[in-house]
Coordinates of C-alpha atoms in Angstrom, one line a residue:
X1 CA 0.0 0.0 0.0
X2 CA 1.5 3.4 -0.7
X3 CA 0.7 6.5 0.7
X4 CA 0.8 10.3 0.7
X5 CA 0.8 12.1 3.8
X6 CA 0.3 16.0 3.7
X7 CA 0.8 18.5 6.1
X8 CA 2.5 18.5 9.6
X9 CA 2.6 15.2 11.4
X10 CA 2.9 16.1 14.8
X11 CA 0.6 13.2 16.1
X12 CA 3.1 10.7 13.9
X13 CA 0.3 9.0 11.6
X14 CA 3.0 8.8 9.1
X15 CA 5.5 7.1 11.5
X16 CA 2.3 4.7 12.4
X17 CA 1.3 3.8 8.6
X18 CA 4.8 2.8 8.1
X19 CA 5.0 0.3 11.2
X20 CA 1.9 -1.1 9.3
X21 CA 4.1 -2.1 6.2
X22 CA 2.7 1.3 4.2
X23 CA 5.5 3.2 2.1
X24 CA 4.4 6.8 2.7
X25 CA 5.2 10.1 1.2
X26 CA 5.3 13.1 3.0
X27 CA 4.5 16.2 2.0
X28 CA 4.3 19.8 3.6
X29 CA 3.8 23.5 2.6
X30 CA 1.5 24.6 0.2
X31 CA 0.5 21.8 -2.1
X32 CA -0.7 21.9 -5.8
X33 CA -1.6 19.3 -8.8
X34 CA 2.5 19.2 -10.0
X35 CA 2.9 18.5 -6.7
X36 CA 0.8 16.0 -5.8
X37 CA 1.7 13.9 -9.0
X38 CA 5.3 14.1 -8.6
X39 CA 5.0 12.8 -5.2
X40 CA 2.6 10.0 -7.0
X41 CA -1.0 10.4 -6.2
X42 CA -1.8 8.7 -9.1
X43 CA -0.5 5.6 -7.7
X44 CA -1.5 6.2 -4.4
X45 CA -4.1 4.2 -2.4
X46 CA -4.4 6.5 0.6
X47 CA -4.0 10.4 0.8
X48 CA -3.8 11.5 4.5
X49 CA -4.1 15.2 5.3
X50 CA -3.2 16.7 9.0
X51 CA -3.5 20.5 7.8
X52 CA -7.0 21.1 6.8
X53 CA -5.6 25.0 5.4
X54 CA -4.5 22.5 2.4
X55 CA -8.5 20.9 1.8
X56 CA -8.8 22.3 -1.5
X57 CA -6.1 19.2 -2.5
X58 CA -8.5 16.6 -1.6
X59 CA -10.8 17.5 -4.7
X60 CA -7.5 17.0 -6.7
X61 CA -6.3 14.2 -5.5
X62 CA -9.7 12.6 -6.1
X63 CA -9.4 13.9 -9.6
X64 CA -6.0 12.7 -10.4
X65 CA -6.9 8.9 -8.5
X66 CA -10.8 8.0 -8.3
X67 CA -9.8 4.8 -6.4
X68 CA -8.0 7.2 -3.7
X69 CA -9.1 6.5 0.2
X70 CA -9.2 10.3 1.1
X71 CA -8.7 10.5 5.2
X72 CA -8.4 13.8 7.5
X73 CA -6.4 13.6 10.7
X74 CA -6.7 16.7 12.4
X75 CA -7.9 18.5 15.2
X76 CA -9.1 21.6 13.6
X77 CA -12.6 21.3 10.9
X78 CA -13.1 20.1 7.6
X79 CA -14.7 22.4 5.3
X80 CA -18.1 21.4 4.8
X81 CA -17.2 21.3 0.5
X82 CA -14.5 18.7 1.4
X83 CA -16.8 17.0 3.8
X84 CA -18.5 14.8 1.3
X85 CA -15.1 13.7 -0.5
X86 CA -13.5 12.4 2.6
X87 CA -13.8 8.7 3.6
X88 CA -12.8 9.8 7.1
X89 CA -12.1 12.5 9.0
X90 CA -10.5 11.8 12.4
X91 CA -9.4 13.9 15.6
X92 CA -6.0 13.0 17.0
X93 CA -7.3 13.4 20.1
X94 CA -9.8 11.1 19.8
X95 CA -7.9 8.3 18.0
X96 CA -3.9 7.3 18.2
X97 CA -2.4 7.1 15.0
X98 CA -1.4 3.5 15.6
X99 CA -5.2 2.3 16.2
X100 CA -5.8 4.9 12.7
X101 CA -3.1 3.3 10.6
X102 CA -4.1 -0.4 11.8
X103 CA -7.9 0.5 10.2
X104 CA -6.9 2.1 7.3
X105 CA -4.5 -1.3 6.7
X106 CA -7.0 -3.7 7.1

């Protein structure tokens, strides 16, 4: 499984996707459509966003890979337009990123 993780990871959902056998990308600062396809979103299987200022790359993503898993893991809202293309949103203080990566794995 490879994924693309975008934003700060402060609560370490990266780190915990990796102890899960995922090969993850990480990606940080302001993100755009060159920039989601070099880091491969088109082969992606899971895009994981902590910074929820970046949202409008969700929509993207899911137009670049329409079999993407699309997953928020922040503590701050979703926008209610990105609300409907998300197959999760999750609060790190509600969930650690081991029990989040183990889920999204299975």
């Amino acid at each position: 499984m490879d994924a693309i993780v975008s934003g700060p990871d402060e609560d370490g959902i990266g780190d915990a996707l990796e102890a899960e056998g995922v090969s993850v990308t990480r990606l940080e600062g302001t993100l755009s459509r060159p920039t989601l396809e070099e880091a491969g979103i088109l082969e992606a299987d899971l895009y994981v966003l902590t910074d929820v200022g970046q949202s409008t790359t969700v929509p993207i993503a899911l137009d670049l890979n329409d079999d993407l898993r699309t997953v928020v893991y922040a503590r701050d809202s979703v926008p209610e337009f990105v609300r409907g293309q998300l197959d999760l949103a999750l609060d790190p203080a509600l969930m650690e990123p081991a029990m989040v990566a183990e889920e999204l794995v299975d």
